[in-house]
Amino acid sequence: MTDGVVERSRPRDRILETARDMFHKHGIKGVGVDAITEAAGTNKMTLYRHFESKDDLIVECLRANAAKAGAMWETFEAEHPGDKLAQLHAWVSKAAAMLNTDGRGCDMANAAAELTEPDHPARRVIKELKEAQRERLVGLCRDAGIGQAELLADTLSLLFEGARVSVQTVGTEGPSTQFVRMAEGLIVSFRGAAAG
Amino acid sequence: MTDGVVERSRPRDRILETARDMFHKHGIKGVGVDAITEAAGTNKMTLYRHFESKDDLIVECLRANAAKAGAMWETFEAEHPGDKLAQLHAWVSKAAAMLNTDGRGCDMANAAAELTEPDHPARRVIKELKEAQRERLVGLCRDAGIGQAELLADTLSLLFEGARVSVQTVGTEGPSTQFVRMAEGLIVSFRGAAAG
DNA sequence: TCTGGAAGTTACAGACCGGTAACACCCTAG
DNA sequence: CTAGGGTGTTACCGGTCTGTAACTTCCAGA
């Protein structure tokens, strides 16, 4: 009933995919390894043959999420080759779509909220992956010819991040409905400013 | 060592205060009722004489947090009586200060990330309290003479919310450093626009 | 066909969880 | 002094958690 990844793929892949889905939906501490392996159509021993611990599995899930998010950027480039400004608009559009289709926030942000131990292995990879994402957005803004690229990128990412948690707390009818208008207005405003 | 609320106050107050602090620091599922009562200098039975369940305690903690946040607004009015624009700037300043002094995000947002059950009692009070906070900020913007008060209030709250999760994921040196600049720029921009 | 490794099964350890029962205590109001 | 309510103490329940041990089954490749 709950399981959906019982296709015949390698157990490790099924576990990773199932864990990603369940962590996303129910939170990390809200899902036990037994539940993951059962939903993945396998068993606990197999999980512990492929992952050192639950923490290790968490880290791998976060990396897999980042990889999937990274693939999204390639579609922007593929759909608007060379047109960095169009890719930036595509980012806004994609972000807005995520707000409406997914009531849960960013997996990394949610994980950071749950895993409070300062030296938890997930914390350093969260920071690493978030910084990489920021670099990417800054680069896109810069290549789109925007002067204060860092400031725009940071503003956009803060808005998006805030919108995701807003969806999680008050739902899709809250402040997040204004996200596109805010983001597009900012881009216009930054493009209007001195581009050097 | 960890406990700090062993002053002689009523056990219920000590439990509530301690739980607020521990939930904030370690997350909700990261803290057990035993740990709370021990840190509060009391015991589990006393907790369950004052609170129906852990979920009930969570709800009361969230309400207490909101009450404390509400008190903050009164200081704005007290320090800038009648000057709504100054109060808005005070809000920005206070928000920025929170970003630097508290590495954890908003308790309600964190709780929403952890408590994923759609009908969890905490979810409805989170929504209720967040909506009340939004109303308050919208009202302040409107009273400050800003035309698109809702849009500014939503933008500011999304920025702040995003900044808090950013601090939680990448630390205080990330995009959140730009929060004040972004917020003040927005206020200027909105004041420049038609105020009707 | 044989073999070796991957995967499945069962059972368990040890800890922690939320929540309750039964009882002893203490302190204040009458 | 006494009665009673709030509090503290201890022990316990049933469940869940991560992680492991020992063993069996299965299947692909030589």
mmCIF file with all atom_site columns, N, CA and C in Angstrom, chain A residues 47-100:
data_model
loop_
_atom_site.group_PDB
_atom_site.id
_atom_site.type_symbol
_atom_site.label_atom_id
_atom_site.label_alt_id
_atom_site.label_comp_id
_atom_site.label_asym_id
_atom_site.label_entity_id
_atom_site.label_seq_id
_atom_site.pdbx_PDB_ins_code
_atom_site.Cartn_x
_atom_site.Cartn_y
_atom_site.Cartn_z
_atom_site.occupancy
_atom_site.B_iso_or_equiv
_atom_site.pdbx_formal_charge
_atom_site.auth_seq_id
_atom_site.auth_comp_id
_atom_site.auth_asym_id
_atom_site.auth_atom_id
_atom_site.pdbx_PDB_model_num
ATOM 1   N N  . LEU A 1 47  ? 20.051 -3.680 4.303   1.00 0.00 ? 47  LEU A N  1
ATOM 2   C CA . LEU A 1 47  ? 20.337 -2.253 4.456   1.00 0.00 ? 47  LEU A CA 1
ATOM 3   C C  . LEU A 1 47  ? 21.694 -2.052 5.117   1.00 0.00 ? 47  LEU A C  1
ATOM 4   N N  . TYR A 1 48  ? 21.935 -2.805 6.180   1.00 0.00 ? 48  TYR A N  1
ATOM 5   C CA . TYR A 1 48  ? 23.182 -2.583 6.918   1.00 0.00 ? 48  TYR A CA 1
ATOM 6   C C  . TYR A 1 48  ? 24.391 -3.205 6.207   1.00 0.00 ? 48  TYR A C  1
ATOM 7   N N  . ARG A 1 49  ? 24.143 -3.964 5.147   1.00 0.00 ? 49  ARG A N  1
ATOM 8   C CA . ARG A 1 49  ? 25.269 -4.408 4.325   1.00 0.00 ? 49  ARG A CA 1
ATOM 9   C C  . ARG A 1 49  ? 25.700 -3.302 3.360   1.00 0.00 ? 49  ARG A C  1
ATOM 10  N N  . HIS A 1 50  ? 24.763 -2.414 3.041   1.00 0.00 ? 50  HIS A N  1
ATOM 11  C CA . HIS A 1 50  ? 25.065 -1.366 2.057   1.00 0.00 ? 50  HIS A CA 1
ATOM 12  C C  . HIS A 1 50  ? 25.339 -0.013 2.694   1.00 0.00 ? 50  HIS A C  1
ATOM 13  N N  . PHE A 1 51  ? 24.858 0.166  3.922   1.00 0.00 ? 51  PHE A N  1
ATOM 14  C CA . PHE A 1 51  ? 25.065 1.446  4.604   1.00 0.00 ? 51  PHE A CA 1
ATOM 15  C C  . PHE A 1 51  ? 25.575 1.175  6.006   1.00 0.00 ? 51  PHE A C  1
ATOM 16  N N  . GLU A 1 52  ? 26.558 1.949  6.399   1.00 0.00 ? 52  GLU A N  1
ATOM 17  C CA . GLU A 1 52  ? 27.171 1.731  7.703   1.00 0.00 ? 52  GLU A CA 1
ATOM 18  C C  . GLU A 1 52  ? 26.177 1.888  8.843   1.00 0.00 ? 52  GLU A C  1
ATOM 19  N N  . SER A 1 53  ? 25.301 2.853  8.699   1.00 0.00 ? 53  SER A N  1
ATOM 20  C CA . SER A 1 53  ? 24.363 3.169  9.770   1.00 0.00 ? 53  SER A CA 1
ATOM 21  C C  . SER A 1 53  ? 23.217 3.975  9.184   1.00 0.00 ? 53  SER A C  1
ATOM 22  N N  . LYS A 1 54  ? 22.250 4.282  10.013  1.00 0.00 ? 54  LYS A N  1
ATOM 23  C CA . LYS A 1 54  ? 21.160 5.128  9.539   1.00 0.00 ? 54  LYS A CA 1
ATOM 24  C C  . LYS A 1 54  ? 21.691 6.514  9.176   1.00 0.00 ? 54  LYS A C  1
ATOM 25  N N  . ASP A 1 55  ? 22.607 7.003  9.976   1.00 0.00 ? 55  ASP A N  1
ATOM 26  C CA . ASP A 1 55  ? 23.203 8.307  9.670   1.00 0.00 ? 55  ASP A CA 1
ATOM 27  C C  . ASP A 1 55  ? 23.864 8.299  8.298   1.00 0.00 ? 55  ASP A C  1
ATOM 28  N N  . ASP A 1 56  ? 24.546 7.214  7.990   1.00 0.00 ? 56  ASP A N  1
ATOM 29  C CA . ASP A 1 56  ? 25.177 7.107  6.680   1.00 0.00 ? 56  ASP A CA 1
ATOM 30  C C  . ASP A 1 56  ? 24.122 7.125  5.577   1.00 0.00 ? 56  ASP A C  1
ATOM 31  N N  . LEU A 1 57  ? 23.043 6.414  5.808   1.00 0.00 ? 57  LEU A N  1
ATOM 32  C CA . LEU A 1 57  ? 21.951 6.409  4.834   1.00 0.00 ? 57  LEU A CA 1
ATOM 33  C C  . LEU A 1 57  ? 21.380 7.815  4.645   1.00 0.00 ? 57  LEU A C  1
ATOM 34  N N  . ILE A 1 58  ? 21.233 8.520  5.744   1.00 0.00 ? 58  ILE A N  1
ATOM 35  C CA . ILE A 1 58  ? 20.733 9.899  5.674   1.00 0.00 ? 58  ILE A CA 1
ATOM 36  C C  . ILE A 1 58  ? 21.626 10.747 4.780   1.00 0.00 ? 58  ILE A C  1
ATOM 37  N N  . VAL A 1 59  ? 22.930 10.638 4.999   1.00 0.00 ? 59  VAL A N  1
ATOM 38  C CA . VAL A 1 59  ? 23.874 11.423 4.210   1.00 0.00 ? 59  VAL A CA 1
ATOM 39  C C  . VAL A 1 59  ? 23.754 11.078 2.731   1.00 0.00 ? 59  VAL A C  1
ATOM 40  N N  . GLU A 1 60  ? 23.670 9.793  2.432   1.00 0.00 ? 60  GLU A N  1
ATOM 41  C CA . GLU A 1 60  ? 23.552 9.375  1.032   1.00 0.00 ? 60  GLU A CA 1
ATOM 42  C C  . GLU A 1 60  ? 22.262 9.889  0.411   1.00 0.00 ? 60  GLU A C  1
ATOM 43  N N  . CYS A 1 61  ? 21.198 9.918  1.190   1.00 0.00 ? 61  CYS A N  1
ATOM 44  C CA . CYS A 1 61  ? 19.930 10.452 0.687   1.00 0.00 ? 61  CYS A CA 1
ATOM 45  C C  . CYS A 1 61  ? 20.059 11.930 0.358   1.00 0.00 ? 61  CYS A C  1
ATOM 46  N N  . LEU A 1 62  ? 20.712 12.663 1.223   1.00 0.00 ? 62  LEU A N  1
ATOM 47  C CA . LEU A 1 62  ? 20.890 14.093 0.980   1.00 0.00 ? 62  LEU A CA 1
ATOM 48  C C  . LEU A 1 62  ? 21.707 14.320 -0.289  1.00 0.00 ? 62  LEU A C  1
ATOM 49  N N  . ARG A 1 63  ? 22.754 13.526 -0.450  1.00 0.00 ? 63  ARG A N  1
ATOM 50  C CA . ARG A 1 63  ? 23.573 13.670 -1.659  1.00 0.00 ? 63  ARG A CA 1
ATOM 51  C C  . ARG A 1 63  ? 22.762 13.306 -2.905  1.00 0.00 ? 63  ARG A C  1
ATOM 52  N N  . ALA A 1 64  ? 21.955 12.281 -2.796  1.00 0.00 ? 64  ALA A N  1
ATOM 53  C CA . ALA A 1 64  ? 21.122 11.896 -3.944  1.00 0.00 ? 64  ALA A CA 1
ATOM 54  C C  . ALA A 1 64  ? 20.131 13.010 -4.273  1.00 0.00 ? 64  ALA A C  1
ATOM 55  N N  . ASN A 1 65  ? 19.569 13.629 -3.252  1.00 0.00 ? 65  ASN A N  1
ATOM 56  C CA . ASN A 1 65  ? 18.667 14.760 -3.480  1.00 0.00 ? 65  ASN A CA 1
ATOM 57  C C  . ASN A 1 65  ? 19.380 15.876 -4.221  1.00 0.00 ? 65  ASN A C  1
ATOM 58  N N  . ALA A 1 66  ? 20.571 16.188 -3.773  1.00 0.00 ? 66  ALA A N  1
ATOM 59  C CA . ALA A 1 66  ? 21.332 17.268 -4.402  1.00 0.00 ? 66  ALA A CA 1
ATOM 60  C C  . ALA A 1 66  ? 21.650 16.935 -5.850  1.00 0.00 ? 66  ALA A C  1
ATOM 61  N N  . ALA A 1 67  ? 21.954 15.667 -6.099  1.00 0.00 ? 67  ALA A N  1
ATOM 62  C CA . ALA A 1 67  ? 22.246 15.262 -7.472  1.00 0.00 ? 67  ALA A CA 1
ATOM 63  C C  . ALA A 1 67  ? 21.024 15.448 -8.362  1.00 0.00 ? 67  ALA A C  1
ATOM 64  N N  . LYS A 1 68  ? 19.875 15.096 -7.808  1.00 0.00 ? 68  LYS A N  1
ATOM 65  C CA . LYS A 1 68  ? 18.642 15.250 -8.583  1.00 0.00 ? 68  LYS A CA 1
ATOM 66  C C  . LYS A 1 68  ? 18.352 16.733 -8.834  1.00 0.00 ? 68  LYS A C  1
ATOM 67  N N  . ALA A 1 69  ? 18.596 17.551 -7.816  1.00 0.00 ? 69  ALA A N  1
ATOM 68  C CA . ALA A 1 69  ? 18.399 18.990 -7.983  1.00 0.00 ? 69  ALA A CA 1
ATOM 69  C C  . ALA A 1 69  ? 19.384 19.550 -8.992  1.00 0.00 ? 69  ALA A C  1
ATOM 70  N N  . GLY A 1 70  ? 20.591 19.002 -8.994  1.00 0.00 ? 70  GLY A N  1
ATOM 71  C CA . GLY A 1 70  ? 21.589 19.441 -9.957  1.00 0.00 ? 70  GLY A CA 1
ATOM 72  C C  . GLY A 1 70  ? 21.171 19.137 -11.383 1.00 0.00 ? 70  GLY A C  1
ATOM 73  N N  . ALA A 1 71  ? 20.513 18.003 -11.560 1.00 0.00 ? 71  ALA A N  1
ATOM 74  C CA . ALA A 1 71  ? 20.042 17.634 -12.892 1.00 0.00 ? 71  ALA A CA 1
ATOM 75  C C  . ALA A 1 71  ? 19.020 18.641 -13.417 1.00 0.00 ? 71  ALA A C  1
ATOM 76  N N  . MET A 1 72  ? 18.301 19.242 -12.480 1.00 0.00 ? 72  MET A N  1
ATOM 77  C CA . MET A 1 72  ? 17.297 20.235 -12.864 1.00 0.00 ? 72  MET A CA 1
ATOM 78  C C  . MET A 1 72  ? 17.946 21.416 -13.584 1.00 0.00 ? 72  MET A C  1
ATOM 79  N N  . TRP A 1 73  ? 19.117 21.791 -13.105 1.00 0.00 ? 73  TRP A N  1
ATOM 80  C CA . TRP A 1 73  ? 19.817 22.924 -13.710 1.00 0.00 ? 73  TRP A CA 1
ATOM 81  C C  . TRP A 1 73  ? 20.196 22.621 -15.153 1.00 0.00 ? 73  TRP A C  1
ATOM 82  N N  . GLU A 1 74  ? 20.491 21.364 -15.405 1.00 0.00 ? 74  GLU A N  1
ATOM 83  C CA . GLU A 1 74  ? 20.856 21.015 -16.774 1.00 0.00 ? 74  GLU A CA 1
ATOM 84  C C  . GLU A 1 74  ? 19.666 21.154 -17.714 1.00 0.00 ? 74  GLU A C  1
ATOM 85  N N  . THR A 1 75  ? 18.470 20.916 -17.206 1.00 0.00 ? 75  THR A N  1
ATOM 86  C CA . THR A 1 75  ? 17.300 21.108 -18.072 1.00 0.00 ? 75  THR A CA 1
ATOM 87  C C  . THR A 1 75  ? 17.109 22.589 -18.395 1.00 0.00 ? 75  THR A C  1
ATOM 88  N N  . PHE A 1 76  ? 17.463 23.448 -17.459 1.00 0.00 ? 76  PHE A N  1
ATOM 89  C CA . PHE A 1 76  ? 17.380 24.887 -17.737 1.00 0.00 ? 76  PHE A CA 1
ATOM 90  C C  . PHE A 1 76  ? 18.300 25.239 -18.909 1.00 0.00 ? 76  PHE A C  1
ATOM 91  N N  . GLU A 1 77  ? 19.518 24.733 -18.831 1.00 0.00 ? 77  GLU A N  1
ATOM 92  C CA . GLU A 1 77  ? 20.488 25.008 -19.896 1.00 0.00 ? 77  GLU A CA 1
ATOM 93  C C  . GLU A 1 77  ? 20.031 24.383 -21.220 1.00 0.00 ? 77  GLU A C  1
ATOM 94  N N  . ALA A 1 78  ? 19.432 23.188 -21.118 1.00 0.00 ? 78  ALA A N  1
ATOM 95  C CA . ALA A 1 78  ? 18.999 22.513 -22.338 1.00 0.00 ? 78  ALA A CA 1
ATOM 96  C C  . ALA A 1 78  ? 17.822 23.244 -22.991 1.00 0.00 ? 78  ALA A C  1
ATOM 97  N N  . GLU A 1 79  ? 16.930 23.789 -22.165 1.00 0.00 ? 79  GLU A N  1
ATOM 98  C CA . GLU A 1 79  ? 15.732 24.428 -22.713 1.00 0.00 ? 79  GLU A CA 1
ATOM 99  C C  . GLU A 1 79  ? 15.992 25.862 -23.170 1.00 0.00 ? 79  GLU A C  1
ATOM 100 N N  . HIS A 1 80  ? 16.997 26.481 -22.556 1.00 0.00 ? 80  HIS A N  1
ATOM 101 C CA . HIS A 1 80  ? 17.330 27.857 -22.946 1.00 0.00 ? 80  HIS A CA 1
ATOM 102 C C  . HIS A 1 80  ? 18.847 27.960 -23.143 1.00 0.00 ? 80  HIS A C  1
ATOM 103 N N  . PRO A 1 81  ? 19.355 27.296 -24.163 1.00 0.00 ? 81  PRO A N  1
ATOM 104 C CA . PRO A 1 81  ? 20.818 27.229 -24.299 1.00 0.00 ? 81  PRO A CA 1
ATOM 105 C C  . PRO A 1 81  ? 21.439 28.606 -24.482 1.00 0.00 ? 81  PRO A C  1
ATOM 106 N N  . GLY A 1 82  ? 22.347 28.916 -23.590 1.00 0.00 ? 82  GLY A N  1
ATOM 107 C CA . GLY A 1 82  ? 23.064 30.186 -23.695 1.00 0.00 ? 82  GLY A CA 1
ATOM 108 C C  . GLY A 1 82  ? 22.324 31.372 -23.123 1.00 0.00 ? 82  GLY A C  1
ATOM 109 N N  . ASP A 1 83  ? 20.993 31.287 -23.038 1.00 0.00 ? 83  ASP A N  1
ATOM 110 C CA . ASP A 1 83  ? 20.190 32.420 -22.548 1.00 0.00 ? 83  ASP A CA 1
ATOM 111 C C  . ASP A 1 83  ? 20.081 32.352 -21.021 1.00 0.00 ? 83  ASP A C  1
ATOM 112 N N  . LYS A 1 84  ? 21.049 32.964 -20.353 1.00 0.00 ? 84  LYS A N  1
ATOM 113 C CA . LYS A 1 84  ? 21.119 32.849 -18.899 1.00 0.00 ? 84  LYS A CA 1
ATOM 114 C C  . LYS A 1 84  ? 19.944 33.531 -18.203 1.00 0.00 ? 84  LYS A C  1
ATOM 115 N N  . LEU A 1 85  ? 19.477 34.614 -18.780 1.00 0.00 ? 85  LEU A N  1
ATOM 116 C CA . LEU A 1 85  ? 18.345 35.303 -18.171 1.00 0.00 ? 85  LEU A CA 1
ATOM 117 C C  . LEU A 1 85  ? 17.087 34.434 -18.227 1.00 0.00 ? 85  LEU A C  1
ATOM 118 N N  . ALA A 1 86  ? 16.902 33.783 -19.361 1.00 0.00 ? 86  ALA A N  1
ATOM 119 C CA . ALA A 1 86  ? 15.753 32.878 -19.481 1.00 0.00 ? 86  ALA A CA 1
ATOM 120 C C  . ALA A 1 86  ? 15.881 31.725 -18.487 1.00 0.00 ? 86  ALA A C  1
ATOM 121 N N  . GLN A 1 87  ? 17.094 31.287 -18.266 1.00 0.00 ? 87  GLN A N  1
ATOM 122 C CA . GLN A 1 87  ? 17.311 30.203 -17.303 1.00 0.00 ? 87  GLN A CA 1
ATOM 123 C C  . GLN A 1 87  ? 16.977 30.664 -15.888 1.00 0.00 ? 87  GLN A C  1
ATOM 124 N N  . LEU A 1 88  ? 17.259 31.925 -15.623 1.00 0.00 ? 88  LEU A N  1
ATOM 125 C CA . LEU A 1 88  ? 16.920 32.461 -14.302 1.00 0.00 ? 88  LEU A CA 1
ATOM 126 C C  . LEU A 1 88  ? 15.399 32.506 -14.120 1.00 0.00 ? 88  LEU A C  1
ATOM 127 N N  . HIS A 1 89  ? 14.716 32.919 -15.158 1.00 0.00 ? 89  HIS A N  1
ATOM 128 C CA . HIS A 1 89  ? 13.250 32.913 -15.087 1.00 0.00 ? 89  HIS A CA 1
ATOM 129 C C  . HIS A 1 89  ? 12.723 31.487 -14.955 1.00 0.00 ? 89  HIS A C  1
ATOM 130 N N  . ALA A 1 90  ? 13.389 30.572 -15.626 1.00 0.00 ? 90  ALA A N  1
ATOM 131 C CA . ALA A 1 90  ? 12.979 29.168 -15.514 1.00 0.00 ? 90  ALA A CA 1
ATOM 132 C C  . ALA A 1 90  ? 13.156 28.669 -14.080 1.00 0.00 ? 90  ALA A C  1
ATOM 133 N N  . TRP A 1 91  ? 14.227 29.147 -13.447 1.00 0.00 ? 91  TRP A N  1
ATOM 134 C CA . TRP A 1 91  ? 14.448 28.776 -12.044 1.00 0.00 ? 91  TRP A CA 1
ATOM 135 C C  . TRP A 1 91  ? 13.290 29.278 -11.181 1.00 0.00 ? 91  TRP A C  1
ATOM 136 N N  . VAL A 1 92  ? 12.901 30.504 -11.383 1.00 0.00 ? 92  VAL A N  1
ATOM 137 C CA . VAL A 1 92  ? 11.781 31.066 -10.626 1.00 0.00 ? 92  VAL A CA 1
ATOM 138 C C  . VAL A 1 92  ? 10.519 30.255 -10.866 1.00 0.00 ? 92  VAL A C  1
ATOM 139 N N  . SER A 1 93  ? 10.285 29.947 -12.119 1.00 0.00 ? 93  SER A N  1
ATOM 140 C CA . SER A 1 93  ? 9.088  29.196 -12.474 1.00 0.00 ? 93  SER A CA 1
ATOM 141 C C  . SER A 1 93  ? 9.096  27.804 -11.838 1.00 0.00 ? 93  SER A C  1
ATOM 142 N N  . LYS A 1 94  ? 10.240 27.167 -11.895 1.00 0.00 ? 94  LYS A N  1
ATOM 143 C CA . LYS A 1 94  ? 10.364 25.829 -11.318 1.00 0.00 ? 94  LYS A CA 1
ATOM 144 C C  . LYS A 1 94  ? 10.191 25.878 -9.794  1.00 0.00 ? 94  LYS A C  1
ATOM 145 N N  . ALA A 1 95  ? 10.778 26.887 -9.187  1.00 0.00 ? 95  ALA A N  1
ATOM 146 C CA . ALA A 1 95  ? 10.648 27.041 -7.738  1.00 0.00 ? 95  ALA A CA 1
ATOM 147 C C  . ALA A 1 95  ? 9.184  27.223 -7.348  1.00 0.00 ? 95  ALA A C  1
ATOM 148 N N  . ALA A 1 96  ? 8.489  28.060 -8.106  1.00 0.00 ? 96  ALA A N  1
ATOM 149 C CA . ALA A 1 96  ? 7.076  28.291 -7.811  1.00 0.00 ? 96  ALA A CA 1
ATOM 150 C C  . ALA A 1 96  ? 6.269  27.015 -7.954  1.00 0.00 ? 96  ALA A C  1
ATOM 151 N N  . ALA A 1 97  ? 6.601  26.235 -8.973  1.00 0.00 ? 97  ALA A N  1
ATOM 152 C CA . ALA A 1 97  ? 5.877  24.979 -9.175  1.00 0.00 ? 97  ALA A CA 1
ATOM 153 C C  . ALA A 1 97  ? 6.080  24.040 -7.994  1.00 0.00 ? 97  ALA A C  1
ATOM 154 N N  . MET A 1 98  ? 7.300  24.013 -7.464  1.00 0.00 ? 98  MET A N  1
ATOM 155 C CA . MET A 1 98  ? 7.564  23.154 -6.318  1.00 0.00 ? 98  MET A CA 1
ATOM 156 C C  . MET A 1 98  ? 6.752  23.569 -5.098  1.00 0.00 ? 98  MET A C  1
ATOM 157 N N  . LEU A 1 99  ? 6.519  24.874 -4.984  1.00 0.00 ? 99  LEU A N  1
ATOM 158 C CA . LEU A 1 99  ? 5.746  25.352 -3.843  1.00 0.00 ? 99  LEU A CA 1
ATOM 159 C C  . LEU A 1 99  ? 4.323  24.796 -3.869  1.00 0.00 ? 99  LEU A C  1
ATOM 160 N N  . ASN A 1 100 ? 3.799  24.635 -5.067  1.00 0.00 ? 100 ASN A N  1
ATOM 161 C CA . ASN A 1 100 ? 2.414  24.195 -5.169  1.00 0.00 ? 100 ASN A CA 1
ATOM 162 C C  . ASN A 1 100 ? 2.245  22.686 -5.186  1.00 0.00 ? 100 ASN A C  1
#
